[in-house]
Short mmCIF file of C-alpha atoms in Angstrom, two decimals:
data_model
loop_
_atom_site.label_atom_id
_atom_site.label_comp_id
_atom_site.label_asym_id
_atom_site.label_seq_id
_atom_site.Cartn_x
_atom_site.Cartn_y
_atom_site.Cartn_z
CA MET A 1 -213.15 357.61 26.12
CA GLN A 2 -215.80 355.19 25.06
CA VAL A 3 -214.83 355.81 21.36
CA ALA A 4 -211.22 354.79 22.19
CA ALA A 5 -212.27 351.83 24.11
CA PHE A 6 -214.34 350.90 21.11
CA LEU A 7 -211.21 351.29 18.51
CA PRO A 8 -208.60 348.52 19.18
CA GLN A 9 -205.97 350.43 17.58
CA GLY A 10 -206.95 353.75 19.27
CA ILE A 11 -207.55 357.11 18.13
CA ASN A 12 -205.18 358.86 15.54
CA GLU A 13 -204.22 362.24 16.94
CA ASP A 14 -204.60 363.57 13.13
CA ALA A 15 -208.14 362.61 13.07
CA LEU A 16 -209.40 364.05 16.48
CA THR A 17 -211.18 367.00 15.17
CA ASP A 18 -212.92 364.79 12.77
CA LEU A 19 -213.84 362.24 15.08
CA PHE A 20 -215.13 364.88 17.74
CA PRO A 21 -216.36 367.96 15.56
CA ASP A 22 -218.76 369.07 18.36
CA ILE A 23 -215.84 369.41 20.79
CA PRO A 24 -213.66 372.62 20.01
CA ASN A 25 -211.14 372.01 22.63
CA ILE A 26 -210.54 368.26 22.00
CA ARG A 27 -206.82 368.50 22.07
CA SER A 28 -206.80 369.88 25.56
CA VAL A 29 -209.58 367.46 26.61
CA VAL A 30 -207.32 364.44 25.45
CA ASP A 31 -204.21 365.95 26.99
CA THR A 32 -205.96 366.26 30.32
CA LEU A 33 -207.22 362.78 30.41
CA CYS A 34 -203.43 361.84 29.52
CA ARG A 35 -202.08 363.98 32.65
CA LEU A 36 -204.64 362.01 34.59
CA SER A 37 -203.21 358.60 33.54
CA LEU A 38 -206.91 357.64 31.93
CA MET A 39 -205.37 357.67 28.51
CA TYR A 40 -202.02 357.76 27.12
CA ARG A 41 -200.42 358.77 23.61
CA LYS A 42 -197.99 356.50 21.90
CA LEU A 43 -196.59 357.01 18.33
CA GLY A 44 -199.43 359.53 17.43
CA VAL A 45 -201.91 357.60 18.72
CA TYR A 46 -204.33 358.03 21.83
CA THR A 47 -205.57 354.67 23.61
CA LEU A 48 -206.32 353.41 26.99
CA LEU A 49 -204.61 350.91 29.35
CA SER A 50 -206.48 347.41 29.32
CA PRO A 51 -208.22 347.88 32.74
CA ILE A 52 -209.39 351.01 31.90
CA ARG A 53 -210.75 349.72 28.55
CA MET A 54 -212.59 346.94 29.87
CA HIS A 55 -214.23 349.37 32.57
CA ILE A 56 -215.20 351.82 29.92
CA SER A 57 -216.61 349.38 27.40
CA GLY A 58 -218.69 347.50 30.07
CA THR A 59 -217.14 344.06 29.23
CA HIS A 60 -216.80 343.27 32.77
CA GLN A 61 -220.58 343.21 32.88
CA GLY A 62 -220.98 341.41 29.72
CA ARG A 63 -221.95 344.50 27.82
CA ASP A 64 -220.31 345.88 24.71
CA ILE A 65 -220.49 349.56 24.62
CA PRO A 66 -224.22 349.53 23.89
CA SER A 67 -224.39 353.45 24.36
CA VAL A 68 -221.15 354.84 22.67
CA ASP A 69 -222.06 357.23 19.95
CA LEU A 70 -220.38 356.25 16.62
CA THR A 71 -221.84 358.89 14.38
CA HIS A 72 -218.67 360.65 13.58
CA VAL A 73 -216.43 357.52 13.59
CA ARG A 74 -218.59 356.24 10.88
CA GLN A 75 -218.65 359.71 8.94
CA TYR A 76 -215.02 359.64 9.28
CA TYR A 77 -214.19 356.09 8.29
CA TYR A 78 -216.87 355.40 5.59
CA THR A 79 -216.06 358.79 3.78
CA ARG A 80 -212.20 357.66 3.85
CA LEU A 81 -213.23 354.44 1.95
CA ALA A 82 -215.35 356.26 -0.27
CA ASP A 83 -212.80 358.43 -1.60
CA ILE A 84 -210.38 355.51 -2.60
CA SER A 85 -210.69 352.96 -5.55
CA TYR A 86 -208.98 349.44 -5.67
CA ARG A 87 -206.08 350.75 -7.63
CA ASP A 88 -205.51 353.76 -5.55
CA ASP A 89 -202.66 353.61 -3.21
CA GLY A 90 -204.14 356.32 -1.25
CA GLY A 91 -205.79 353.31 0.70
CA ALA A 92 -202.35 352.60 2.16
CA TRP A 93 -203.62 354.16 5.50
CA ILE A 94 -205.76 351.09 6.04
CA GLY A 95 -202.63 349.10 7.07
CA THR A 96 -202.35 351.14 10.22
CA GLU A 97 -206.07 351.37 10.91
CA ASP A 98 -207.35 348.01 9.68
CA VAL A 99 -208.63 346.51 13.05
CA ASN A 100 -210.38 349.79 13.76
CA LEU A 101 -212.23 349.38 10.57
CA GLU A 102 -213.08 345.88 10.89
CA ARG A 103 -214.38 346.41 14.34
CA LEU A 104 -216.44 349.28 13.11
CA ILE A 105 -217.72 347.42 10.14
CA ALA A 106 -218.37 344.11 12.13
CA HIS A 107 -220.19 346.17 14.61
CA ASP A 108 -222.38 348.04 11.96
CA LEU A 109 -222.96 344.80 9.61
CA SER A 110 -224.66 343.06 12.69
CA ARG A 111 -226.69 346.04 14.00
CA THR A 112 -227.79 348.31 11.04
CA SER A 113 -231.15 348.44 9.68
CA ARG A 114 -232.07 347.08 6.38
CA ASN A 115 -232.40 350.92 4.78
CA ASP A 116 -228.78 351.75 5.82
CA MET A 117 -227.27 348.28 4.80
CA ALA A 118 -226.27 349.34 1.46
CA ALA A 119 -223.76 352.18 2.75
CA VAL A 120 -222.29 349.96 5.46
CA CYS A 121 -221.67 346.98 2.73
CA HIS A 122 -220.26 349.81 0.33
CA GLY A 123 -217.61 350.46 3.15
CA CYS A 124 -217.00 346.80 3.80
CA TYR A 125 -216.46 345.91 0.14
CA HIS A 126 -213.93 348.88 -0.46
CA PHE A 127 -211.89 347.89 2.97
CA ILE A 128 -211.70 344.39 1.83
CA LEU A 129 -210.35 345.33 -1.49
CA GLN A 130 -207.95 347.62 0.17
CA LEU A 131 -206.70 344.52 2.48
CA CYS A 132 -206.08 342.55 -0.81
CA LEU A 133 -203.98 345.66 -1.93
CA HIS A 134 -202.09 346.96 1.20
CA LYS A 135 -202.31 344.28 4.02
CA GLN A 136 -203.20 340.75 3.00
CA ARG A 137 -204.55 339.06 5.99
CA PRO A 138 -207.73 337.07 7.23
CA VAL A 139 -210.68 338.88 8.48
CA SER A 140 -213.40 337.61 10.81
CA LEU A 141 -216.26 339.08 8.86
CA HIS A 142 -217.28 336.10 6.95
CA SER A 143 -219.97 334.87 9.40
CA VAL A 144 -221.74 338.33 9.45
CA ILE A 145 -221.63 339.09 6.07
CA LEU A 146 -222.85 335.58 5.06
CA ASP A 147 -225.76 336.09 7.43
CA LEU A 148 -226.98 339.35 5.73
CA PRO A 149 -230.29 339.16 3.61
CA GLY A 150 -229.70 338.13 0.07
CA SER A 151 -231.12 341.53 -1.11
CA ASN A 152 -229.94 344.88 0.32
CA ARG A 153 -231.79 347.42 -2.06
CA SER A 154 -231.72 350.70 -0.54
CA THR A 155 -234.38 353.17 -0.06
CA LYS A 156 -233.47 355.93 1.99
CA LEU A 157 -230.81 356.46 4.80
CA SER A 158 -231.66 357.04 8.38
CA ARG A 159 -230.07 359.19 10.96
CA PHE A 160 -227.86 356.20 11.75
CA LEU A 161 -225.63 357.06 8.54
CA LYS A 162 -227.06 360.49 7.75
CA ALA A 163 -223.23 361.89 7.05
CA VAL A 164 -222.08 359.02 5.31
CA PRO A 165 -221.60 359.02 1.48
CA ARG A 166 -224.47 357.11 -0.50
CA PRO A 167 -223.51 354.32 -2.80
CA ARG A 168 -223.58 355.12 -6.33
CA PRO A 169 -227.19 354.84 -8.07
CA GLY A 170 -227.81 351.94 -10.35
CA PRO A 171 -230.33 349.34 -11.50
CA VAL A 172 -229.04 346.98 -8.67
CA PRO A 173 -227.46 347.61 -5.40
CA LEU A 174 -223.82 347.94 -6.44
CA TYR A 175 -222.22 347.49 -2.84
CA GLY A 176 -224.54 344.72 -0.96
CA LYS A 177 -224.10 341.58 0.34
CA ALA A 178 -222.94 340.05 -3.08
CA ASP A 179 -220.18 342.58 -3.35
CA CYS A 180 -218.75 341.86 0.04
CA VAL A 181 -218.87 338.03 -0.69
CA PHE A 182 -217.42 338.62 -3.97
CA ALA A 183 -214.42 340.45 -2.00
CA LEU A 184 -214.12 337.84 0.51
CA GLY A 185 -213.23 335.51 -2.42
CA LEU A 186 -210.83 337.89 -3.73
CA LEU A 187 -209.05 338.15 -0.31
CA ALA A 188 -209.17 334.30 0.16
CA GLY A 189 -207.42 334.12 -3.20
CA TYR A 190 -204.57 336.45 -2.25
CA LEU A 191 -204.29 334.27 1.06
CA GLY A 192 -203.99 331.08 -0.80
CA ASP A 193 -207.09 329.67 0.26
CA VAL A 194 -207.91 328.45 -3.02
CA THR A 195 -211.03 326.09 -2.13
CA GLY A 196 -212.51 328.65 -0.02
CA SER A 197 -212.07 331.19 -2.86
CA ILE A 198 -214.17 328.89 -5.14
CA ASP A 199 -216.98 328.59 -2.44
CA LEU A 200 -217.10 332.14 -1.93
CA TYR A 201 -217.25 333.26 -5.69
CA ALA A 202 -219.88 330.42 -6.08
CA ALA A 203 -222.00 331.90 -3.12
CA ALA A 204 -221.54 335.67 -4.80
CA LYS A 205 -222.56 334.31 -8.23
CA GLN A 206 -225.79 333.06 -6.89
CA LEU A 207 -226.29 336.39 -4.96
CA PHE A 208 -225.60 338.22 -8.28
CA LEU A 209 -228.06 336.27 -10.19
CA LEU A 210 -230.75 337.16 -7.84
CA HIS A 211 -230.15 340.91 -8.78
CA ARG A 212 -229.63 339.95 -12.31
CA GLY A 213 -226.19 341.12 -12.19
CA HIS A 214 -224.90 339.30 -15.31
CA HIS A 215 -221.62 341.03 -15.62
CA MET A 216 -220.45 339.99 -12.11
CA VAL A 217 -222.12 336.53 -12.57
CA ALA A 218 -219.79 335.91 -15.45
CA LEU A 219 -216.57 337.53 -13.49
CA CYS A 220 -217.31 335.32 -10.53
CA THR A 221 -217.55 332.21 -13.16
CA GLU A 222 -214.15 333.37 -14.56
CA ASN A 223 -212.43 333.58 -11.24
CA MET A 224 -213.44 330.51 -10.39
CA ALA A 225 -211.88 328.95 -13.47
CA SER A 226 -208.52 330.92 -12.48
CA GLN A 227 -208.71 329.30 -9.12
CA TYR A 228 -209.43 325.75 -10.75
CA ILE A 229 -206.34 325.99 -12.73
CA TYR A 230 -204.32 326.65 -9.76
CA LEU A 231 -205.55 323.59 -8.57
CA GLY A 232 -204.81 321.80 -11.52
CA LYS A 233 -208.33 321.10 -12.64
CA ILE A 234 -208.01 322.08 -16.10
CA ALA A 235 -210.83 320.27 -17.51
CA ASP A 236 -213.09 322.01 -14.80
CA ALA A 237 -211.74 325.57 -15.64
CA GLU A 238 -212.31 325.18 -19.54
CA THR A 239 -215.99 324.25 -18.89
CA THR A 240 -216.18 326.96 -16.51
CA LEU A 241 -214.74 329.58 -18.94
CA GLN A 242 -217.12 328.53 -21.78
CA GLU A 243 -220.02 328.91 -19.15
CA ALA A 244 -218.75 332.49 -18.66
CA LEU A 245 -218.25 333.25 -22.14
CA LYS A 246 -221.99 331.87 -22.74
CA ILE A 247 -223.24 334.32 -20.33
CA ARG A 248 -221.49 337.28 -21.45
CA ARG A 249 -222.70 336.79 -25.07
CA LYS A 250 -226.15 335.80 -23.79
CA TYR A 251 -226.46 339.16 -21.62
CA GLN A 252 -224.46 341.32 -24.11
CA VAL A 253 -221.93 342.04 -21.25
CA LEU A 254 -218.93 341.16 -23.47
CA ASN A 255 -216.47 343.69 -24.35
CA SER A 256 -212.68 344.00 -25.31
CA SER A 257 -211.55 344.07 -21.65
CA ASN A 258 -213.65 340.88 -20.69
CA LYS A 259 -212.21 338.92 -24.09
CA ALA A 260 -208.69 339.94 -22.87
CA ALA A 261 -209.40 338.60 -19.44
CA ILE A 262 -210.78 335.38 -20.80
CA SER A 263 -207.79 335.07 -23.15
CA LEU A 264 -205.57 335.28 -20.09
CA HIS A 265 -207.39 332.46 -18.42
CA THR A 266 -207.70 330.28 -21.56
CA GLY A 267 -204.06 330.97 -22.21
CA ASP A 268 -203.16 329.69 -18.66
CA ALA A 269 -205.00 326.59 -19.33
CA MET A 270 -203.43 325.81 -22.58
CA MET A 271 -199.81 326.16 -21.10
CA CYS A 272 -201.07 323.36 -18.64
CA LYS A 273 -201.72 321.47 -21.26
CA GLY A 274 -198.62 322.04 -23.32
CA ARG A 275 -200.21 323.80 -25.95
CA LEU A 276 -197.59 326.52 -25.88
CA ARG A 277 -197.77 328.24 -29.13
CA GLU A 278 -201.50 328.88 -28.87
CA ALA A 279 -201.17 329.97 -25.39
CA LEU A 280 -198.29 332.53 -26.49
CA VAL A 281 -200.78 333.95 -28.96
CA LEU A 282 -203.73 334.49 -26.77
CA LEU A 283 -201.43 335.93 -24.27
CA ALA A 284 -199.72 338.18 -26.62
CA SER A 285 -203.31 339.88 -27.81
CA ALA A 286 -204.37 340.20 -24.15
CA TRP A 287 -201.06 341.75 -23.08
CA GLU A 288 -201.49 344.45 -26.17
CA TYR A 289 -204.86 345.07 -24.73
CA PHE A 290 -204.10 345.84 -21.45
CA GLU A 291 -200.97 347.67 -22.52
CA CYS A 292 -202.64 350.21 -25.03
CA ASN A 293 -205.68 350.84 -22.69
CA GLY A 294 -203.77 351.89 -19.92
CA ASP A 295 -203.90 349.03 -17.35
CA SER A 296 -201.48 349.51 -14.89
CA THR A 297 -202.33 346.78 -12.29
CA ASN A 298 -204.04 343.36 -12.42
CA GLY A 299 -204.32 342.88 -16.38
CA LEU A 300 -201.05 343.77 -17.33
CA SER A 301 -199.22 342.46 -14.61
CA TRP A 302 -201.16 339.23 -14.78
CA ALA A 303 -200.41 338.97 -18.64
CA MET A 304 -196.69 339.64 -17.93
CA TRP A 305 -196.48 336.84 -15.57
CA LEU A 306 -198.16 334.27 -17.83
CA ARG A 307 -196.23 335.17 -20.84
CA GLY A 308 -192.92 334.77 -18.78
CA GLU A 309 -194.15 331.47 -17.57
CA VAL A 310 -195.04 330.07 -21.15
CA GLU A 311 -191.63 331.36 -22.43
CA LEU A 312 -189.82 329.49 -19.78
CA SER A 313 -191.69 326.23 -20.24
CA SER A 314 -190.75 326.75 -23.84
CA GLY A 315 -187.04 327.03 -22.90
CA ASN A 316 -186.72 330.74 -24.00
CA CYS A 317 -184.99 332.04 -20.87
CA LEU A 318 -184.23 335.55 -22.69
CA ALA A 319 -187.96 336.47 -23.36
CA ALA A 320 -189.20 335.08 -19.81
CA ARG A 321 -186.61 337.28 -18.11
CA GLN A 322 -187.92 340.28 -20.09
CA HIS A 323 -191.43 339.65 -18.92
CA PHE A 324 -190.64 339.02 -15.41
CA GLU A 325 -188.29 342.37 -15.36
CA ALA A 326 -191.08 344.21 -16.76
CA ARG A 327 -193.45 343.02 -14.33
CA LEU A 328 -191.04 343.99 -11.65
CA SER A 329 -190.63 347.44 -12.59
CA LEU A 330 -194.51 347.63 -12.89
CA HIS A 331 -195.06 346.78 -9.30
CA THR A 332 -191.64 348.80 -8.33
CA ARG A 333 -193.22 352.04 -9.70
CA MET A 334 -196.50 351.18 -7.83
CA ASN A 335 -194.40 350.57 -4.43
CA ASP A 336 -195.92 347.20 -4.36
CA ASP A 337 -194.10 345.25 -2.01
CA VAL A 338 -196.14 341.94 -2.78
CA GLY A 339 -196.04 342.46 -6.26
CA GLN A 340 -192.20 342.73 -6.39
CA SER A 341 -191.99 339.91 -4.30
CA SER A 342 -193.79 337.58 -6.63
CA SER A 343 -191.66 339.09 -9.40
CA LEU A 344 -188.30 338.32 -7.57
CA VAL A 345 -189.68 334.70 -7.39
CA ASP A 346 -190.29 334.57 -11.17
CA LEU A 347 -187.07 335.82 -11.91
CA SER A 348 -185.40 333.44 -9.52
CA THR A 349 -186.49 330.54 -11.75
CA VAL A 350 -184.93 331.93 -14.80
CA GLU A 351 -181.72 332.20 -12.90
CA VAL A 352 -182.08 328.46 -11.98
CA ALA A 353 -182.79 327.60 -15.68
CA GLU A 354 -179.73 329.44 -16.60
CA GLY A 355 -177.51 327.84 -13.81
CA ASN A 356 -176.99 331.03 -11.58
CA ILE A 357 -177.67 329.32 -8.27
CA GLY A 358 -176.36 331.98 -6.13
CA LYS A 359 -178.46 334.87 -7.80
CA ALA A 360 -181.32 332.62 -7.43
CA HIS A 361 -180.87 332.41 -3.76
CA LYS A 362 -180.31 336.24 -3.49
CA LEU A 363 -183.49 337.04 -5.46
CA LEU A 364 -185.42 334.61 -3.21
CA GLN A 365 -184.20 336.08 0.15
CA ASP A 366 -185.19 339.42 -1.28
CA ALA A 367 -188.59 338.10 -2.12
CA PHE A 368 -189.19 336.56 1.36
CA MET A 369 -188.24 340.05 2.89
CA LEU A 370 -190.25 342.06 0.44
CA ALA A 371 -193.41 339.66 1.46
CA LYS A 372 -192.84 340.24 5.13
CA GLY A 373 -192.78 344.03 4.82
CA GLY A 374 -195.88 343.99 2.65
CA GLN A 375 -197.30 341.50 5.24
CA SER A 376 -198.41 338.91 2.93
CA THR A 377 -197.79 335.67 4.71
CA HIS A 378 -198.52 333.47 1.80
CA ASP A 379 -195.87 335.12 -0.58
CA ALA A 380 -193.37 334.62 2.28
CA CYS A 381 -194.29 331.13 2.12
CA VAL A 382 -193.85 331.07 -1.75
CA ALA A 383 -190.36 332.38 -1.36
CA LEU A 384 -189.20 329.86 1.23
CA TRP A 385 -190.72 327.04 -0.51
CA HIS A 386 -189.15 327.93 -3.65
CA ARG A 387 -185.78 328.49 -1.77
CA ALA A 388 -186.07 325.01 0.15
CA ALA A 389 -186.47 323.22 -3.26
CA LEU A 390 -183.34 324.79 -4.82
CA ALA A 391 -181.37 323.70 -1.75
CA SER A 392 -182.31 320.30 -2.28
CA ASP A 393 -181.40 320.33 -5.84
CA GLU A 394 -178.12 321.35 -4.64
CA GLY A 395 -177.79 318.55 -2.18
CA ASN A 396 -177.85 320.81 0.74
CA PHE A 397 -180.56 318.80 2.57
CA ASP A 398 -179.82 320.36 5.91
CA PHE A 399 -180.43 324.01 4.66
CA ALA A 400 -183.64 322.84 2.92
CA ARG A 401 -184.77 321.29 6.15
CA ASP A 402 -184.02 324.77 8.02
CA LEU A 403 -185.89 326.59 5.62
CA LEU A 404 -188.78 324.21 5.57
CA ARG A 405 -188.90 324.80 9.56
CA ARG A 406 -189.06 328.46 8.98
CA LEU A 407 -191.73 327.77 6.37
CA HIS A 408 -193.80 325.96 8.93
CA THR A 409 -193.49 328.67 11.38
CA GLU A 410 -194.84 330.93 8.76
CA LEU A 411 -197.69 328.45 7.97
CA ALA A 412 -198.72 328.64 11.62
CA LYS A 413 -199.86 332.17 11.44
CA PHE A 414 -202.97 330.98 9.10
CA ARG A 415 -204.08 329.49 12.26
CA GLY A 416 -205.97 326.44 10.78
CA ARG A 417 -207.22 328.38 7.79
CA SER A 418 -207.02 326.49 4.57
CA ASN A 419 -203.87 327.51 2.68
CA ILE A 420 -202.56 325.94 -0.59
CA ALA A 421 -198.93 326.45 0.79
CA ILE A 422 -199.52 323.65 3.31
CA PRO A 423 -199.81 320.76 0.87
CA ILE A 424 -196.98 322.32 -1.26
CA ALA A 425 -194.85 322.32 2.11
CA ALA A 426 -195.49 318.86 2.43
CA TYR A 427 -194.36 317.89 -0.99
CA ILE A 428 -191.20 320.04 -0.86
CA SER A 429 -190.28 318.28 2.36
CA ALA A 430 -191.04 314.94 1.01
CA ARG A 431 -188.77 315.63 -2.19
CA ASN A 432 -185.95 316.70 -0.11
CA GLU A 433 -186.01 313.52 1.93
CA LEU A 434 -186.29 311.62 -1.61
CA PHE A 435 -183.28 313.56 -2.85
CA ALA A 436 -181.18 312.41 0.47
CA GLN A 437 -182.21 309.12 -0.16
CA ASP A 438 -184.03 308.65 3.29
CA TYR A 439 -186.83 306.81 1.26
CA LYS A 440 -188.81 305.91 4.38
CA ALA A 441 -189.17 309.47 5.50
CA ALA A 442 -189.84 310.53 1.89
CA ARG A 443 -192.64 307.83 1.55
CA ASP A 444 -194.42 308.94 4.85
CA LEU A 445 -194.19 312.66 3.76
CA PHE A 446 -195.53 312.02 0.19
CA SER A 447 -198.20 309.93 1.58
CA SER A 448 -199.14 312.92 3.87
CA ALA A 449 -198.84 315.11 0.89
CA VAL A 450 -201.32 313.13 -0.94
CA GLU A 451 -203.69 313.20 1.91
CA TYR A 452 -203.18 317.36 2.16
CA CYS A 453 -203.61 317.58 -1.62
CA HIS A 454 -206.97 315.56 -1.65
CA GLU A 455 -208.35 317.55 1.22
CA HIS A 456 -207.37 320.76 -0.45
CA SER A 457 -208.53 319.40 -3.90
CA LEU A 458 -204.94 320.28 -5.17
CA LEU A 459 -204.80 317.79 -7.93
CA ARG A 460 -201.65 319.08 -9.67
CA PHE A 461 -199.57 318.08 -6.45
CA GLN A 462 -201.58 315.02 -5.59
CA ALA A 463 -200.51 313.54 -9.02
CA ARG A 464 -196.87 314.56 -8.45
CA SER A 465 -197.05 313.18 -4.94
CA THR A 466 -198.35 309.95 -6.33
CA ARG A 467 -196.03 309.82 -8.97
CA ALA A 468 -193.17 310.10 -6.42
CA LEU A 469 -194.54 307.16 -4.46
CA GLY A 470 -194.12 305.11 -7.50
CA GLU A 471 -190.46 306.33 -7.82
CA ILE A 472 -189.73 305.13 -4.06
CA SER A 473 -191.30 301.60 -4.84
CA LEU A 474 -189.16 301.15 -7.98
CA LEU A 475 -185.96 302.36 -5.91
CA GLU A 476 -187.17 299.62 -3.42
CA ASN A 477 -187.46 296.70 -6.01
CA ASP A 478 -191.33 296.93 -6.02
CA ILE A 479 -192.08 297.12 -9.43
CA THR A 480 -195.58 296.22 -9.05
CA GLY A 481 -196.09 298.83 -6.27
CA ALA A 482 -194.68 301.23 -8.92
CA GLU A 483 -196.70 300.32 -11.56
CA PHE A 484 -199.54 300.86 -9.00
CA TRP A 485 -199.01 304.47 -8.24
CA PHE A 486 -197.80 305.31 -11.77
CA ALA A 487 -201.31 304.10 -12.80
CA LYS A 488 -203.07 306.07 -10.36
CA THR A 489 -201.05 309.00 -11.51
CA THR A 490 -202.46 308.58 -14.77
CA THR A 491 -205.90 308.59 -13.62
CA LEU A 492 -205.26 312.02 -11.80
CA CYS A 493 -203.70 313.38 -14.87
CA ASP A 494 -207.00 312.38 -16.74
CA ASN A 495 -209.32 314.18 -13.87
CA MET A 496 -207.10 316.95 -14.26
CA GLY A 497 -207.69 316.95 -17.98
CA ILE A 498 -203.84 317.20 -19.06
CA HIS A 499 -201.68 314.56 -20.80
CA PRO A 500 -199.38 312.95 -18.37
CA ASN A 501 -196.34 314.14 -20.35
CA PHE A 502 -197.22 317.56 -19.32
CA LEU A 503 -197.43 316.79 -15.58
CA TYR A 504 -194.34 319.14 -14.91
CA ILE A 505 -195.11 321.56 -17.90
CA GLU A 506 -194.48 324.59 -15.21
CA GLY A 507 -192.87 324.57 -11.75
CA GLY A 508 -189.20 323.80 -11.82
CA TYR A 509 -189.36 323.48 -8.02
CA CYS A 510 -191.20 320.48 -8.02
CA LYS A 511 -190.06 318.12 -10.46
CA LEU A 512 -187.67 315.18 -9.71
CA ARG A 513 -184.30 314.09 -11.05
CA GLU A 514 -183.74 312.73 -14.06
CA CYS A 515 -182.43 309.24 -12.38
CA HIS A 516 -186.13 308.74 -11.10
CA GLY A 517 -186.96 307.34 -14.49
CA GLY A 518 -189.79 305.08 -13.48
CA TRP A 519 -192.56 307.31 -14.69
CA LYS A 520 -191.13 307.79 -18.18
CA LEU A 521 -190.65 304.03 -18.40
CA PHE A 522 -194.34 303.55 -17.60
CA LEU A 523 -195.51 305.86 -19.97
CA GLU A 524 -193.57 304.34 -23.09
CA GLY A 525 -194.66 301.07 -21.87
CA ARG A 526 -191.20 299.65 -21.08
CA LEU A 527 -191.18 299.70 -17.10
CA ARG A 528 -190.93 295.61 -16.53
CA SER A 529 -188.84 295.23 -19.49
CA SER A 530 -186.32 297.80 -18.68
CA ALA A 531 -186.14 297.46 -14.87
CA PRO A 532 -183.79 294.62 -13.58
CA ARG A 533 -184.60 292.63 -10.60
CA SER A 534 -182.27 294.47 -8.48
CA VAL A 535 -182.98 298.03 -8.94
CA THR A 536 -180.98 300.90 -7.64
CA VAL A 537 -181.06 304.72 -8.23
CA ASP A 538 -177.77 304.35 -10.23
CA VAL A 539 -179.04 301.89 -12.82
CA ILE A 540 -182.72 303.08 -13.78
CA PRO A 541 -182.54 303.93 -17.30
CA ARG A 542 -182.70 307.81 -17.89
#
C-alpha cells in the first residue's frame, strides 16, 4: 500500500510480480485489500482512494513516505528505461506511466548519493527523450536537475540501486547532469518554448565543456542555431553554426552525419535569406545522406520538411507536395501521430497555394485531431492558428475568431510557460481584425503582438507585426506614422540578418493582402510620392 501511495498512477497489475518479487502470493494479497476496500482496481491498475493514500503516505503529518522500500520499483522502471532507445516505439508504455516515472525520478534525484547519481540520471535522460517521442508535456524536473552537482562521475553503485543496469562505460559520464539538461532542452523545443530551449542548451553546453564532451558541445551549439532560426535570428544562427563547425574540426568530432545535420541548419538559414537555390543544393545532399544511411526519423524527416518548404517558397508546388507526402508516409509507418499532424499542416499549405481551400481545411482539422491524440498541445495550436489564418483569408472572420478562442483554450494548458504559439496567436488575431477592417482592434492586437514577440525574442513576428502597424497608419492617412513603423521594420530585418524583401519568404499564413501595399512602396522609396492625401484600402497602389 505504501508503494501504491507513492505511485500517482497506481500499480499496473501486469507488473505486480516484478514490483513485489518477494511476495509469492501477491495477487491474492491485493485481491484481499480490494475486498476490504483498502485498494481498488480500475482498468488493470491498482490504486488507493485519496483519504487512504494520504494516511498511508503520511502527508497529513507533513511527511512523504520516508520509509517506503522502492528497491524493486527502481529495478522495474529503470530496467525498462534502459531497454529502450530514443527511436524505439517500445517506449510507448511511458505514456500511461509517465507520472509514476516522474515521481520516482524526482524523488531519487533529490535523495540519491553521488555514487548512484549516474544510474538515476541515466533513467531520467531516457525518460525525457521518450516523452519527446510519445507524450510531449511539461515536466517538473527542471529545478531538481539544475540543482545537481556539475560533475557526476560514478565510481560504484551502492545497495540503493544494486539491481539497476549500470550506464555504459566511457571516458566521461554519458548519463549525468549534462545529458539531463540537454534532454530538457529538446523537450522545451518540442513544446514550443524556444527561448527556454536555448537557455537549456547553453547550460548543457557548459556542463559538457567541463567533461570535455566536445561532440555534445557542438551538438548543443547546433541545436541553439536551429532555435535561433525559428525565432528569426538568422545572423545569430549563422554565427553559431560557424562556432559548431569550428569545434568539430578542432576536436576531430566531424563525420558525415554531422556534416549532413549542419547542412540542414545552413540550408534552413539560406531559405530565410532568400537564397533558395543554394539551400536546395545543401538540403538535397543532406537528404541523400540520411536516406542512404537508414536514418528513419529525425534527420530524414527534417530534410523532407525543409526541402518541401524551399520548393514551396520557390513556387514549385508539385515538388513541395512530393516531399511533404513522403514525410507523412514516414511518420505514418512509425505510428507517430504528432509527426503525421505536422506533415498534414505542411500539405495544407500546398493546397492553399493551389487554391484548394476546402482540402486545406480538412487537412488542418485532421492535423488538430492527430495532435490531440498524440497529446501534443503545441502541434494542436499550430493546426488551429493555420486554420484561423485560412478563415481570415476567406473573409470568414467570425469563424476565425471562434478558432482563435479554441486556440487560446489550448494555450491555457501551458499554464504560464513560455510558448512560441502565444505571440503567433496574437499576430493571427490582429491579422484577422485587419482583414475585417476593424483598424482600432487590429492596432491594439498588433501592438500586443509586438510586446509578446519582444518578450519571447521572436524577431520574425515582431517585424511582421511592426510592418502591419505601418499599414494601419497608412490606411488612416498617417504617412509619417507609416514611415516610422516601416523604418522600425527595416531595422528589425537588419537585426534578423535578412533583406526586407524576404520578410515573408516562408509562412503563407502570416502574409498580408496585396492591397496593403505601403511596405512595398516604402522599400521602393515611393511611399510619399504614391500615396494621395486621402488614402483608403481601395486606392493604395499594388
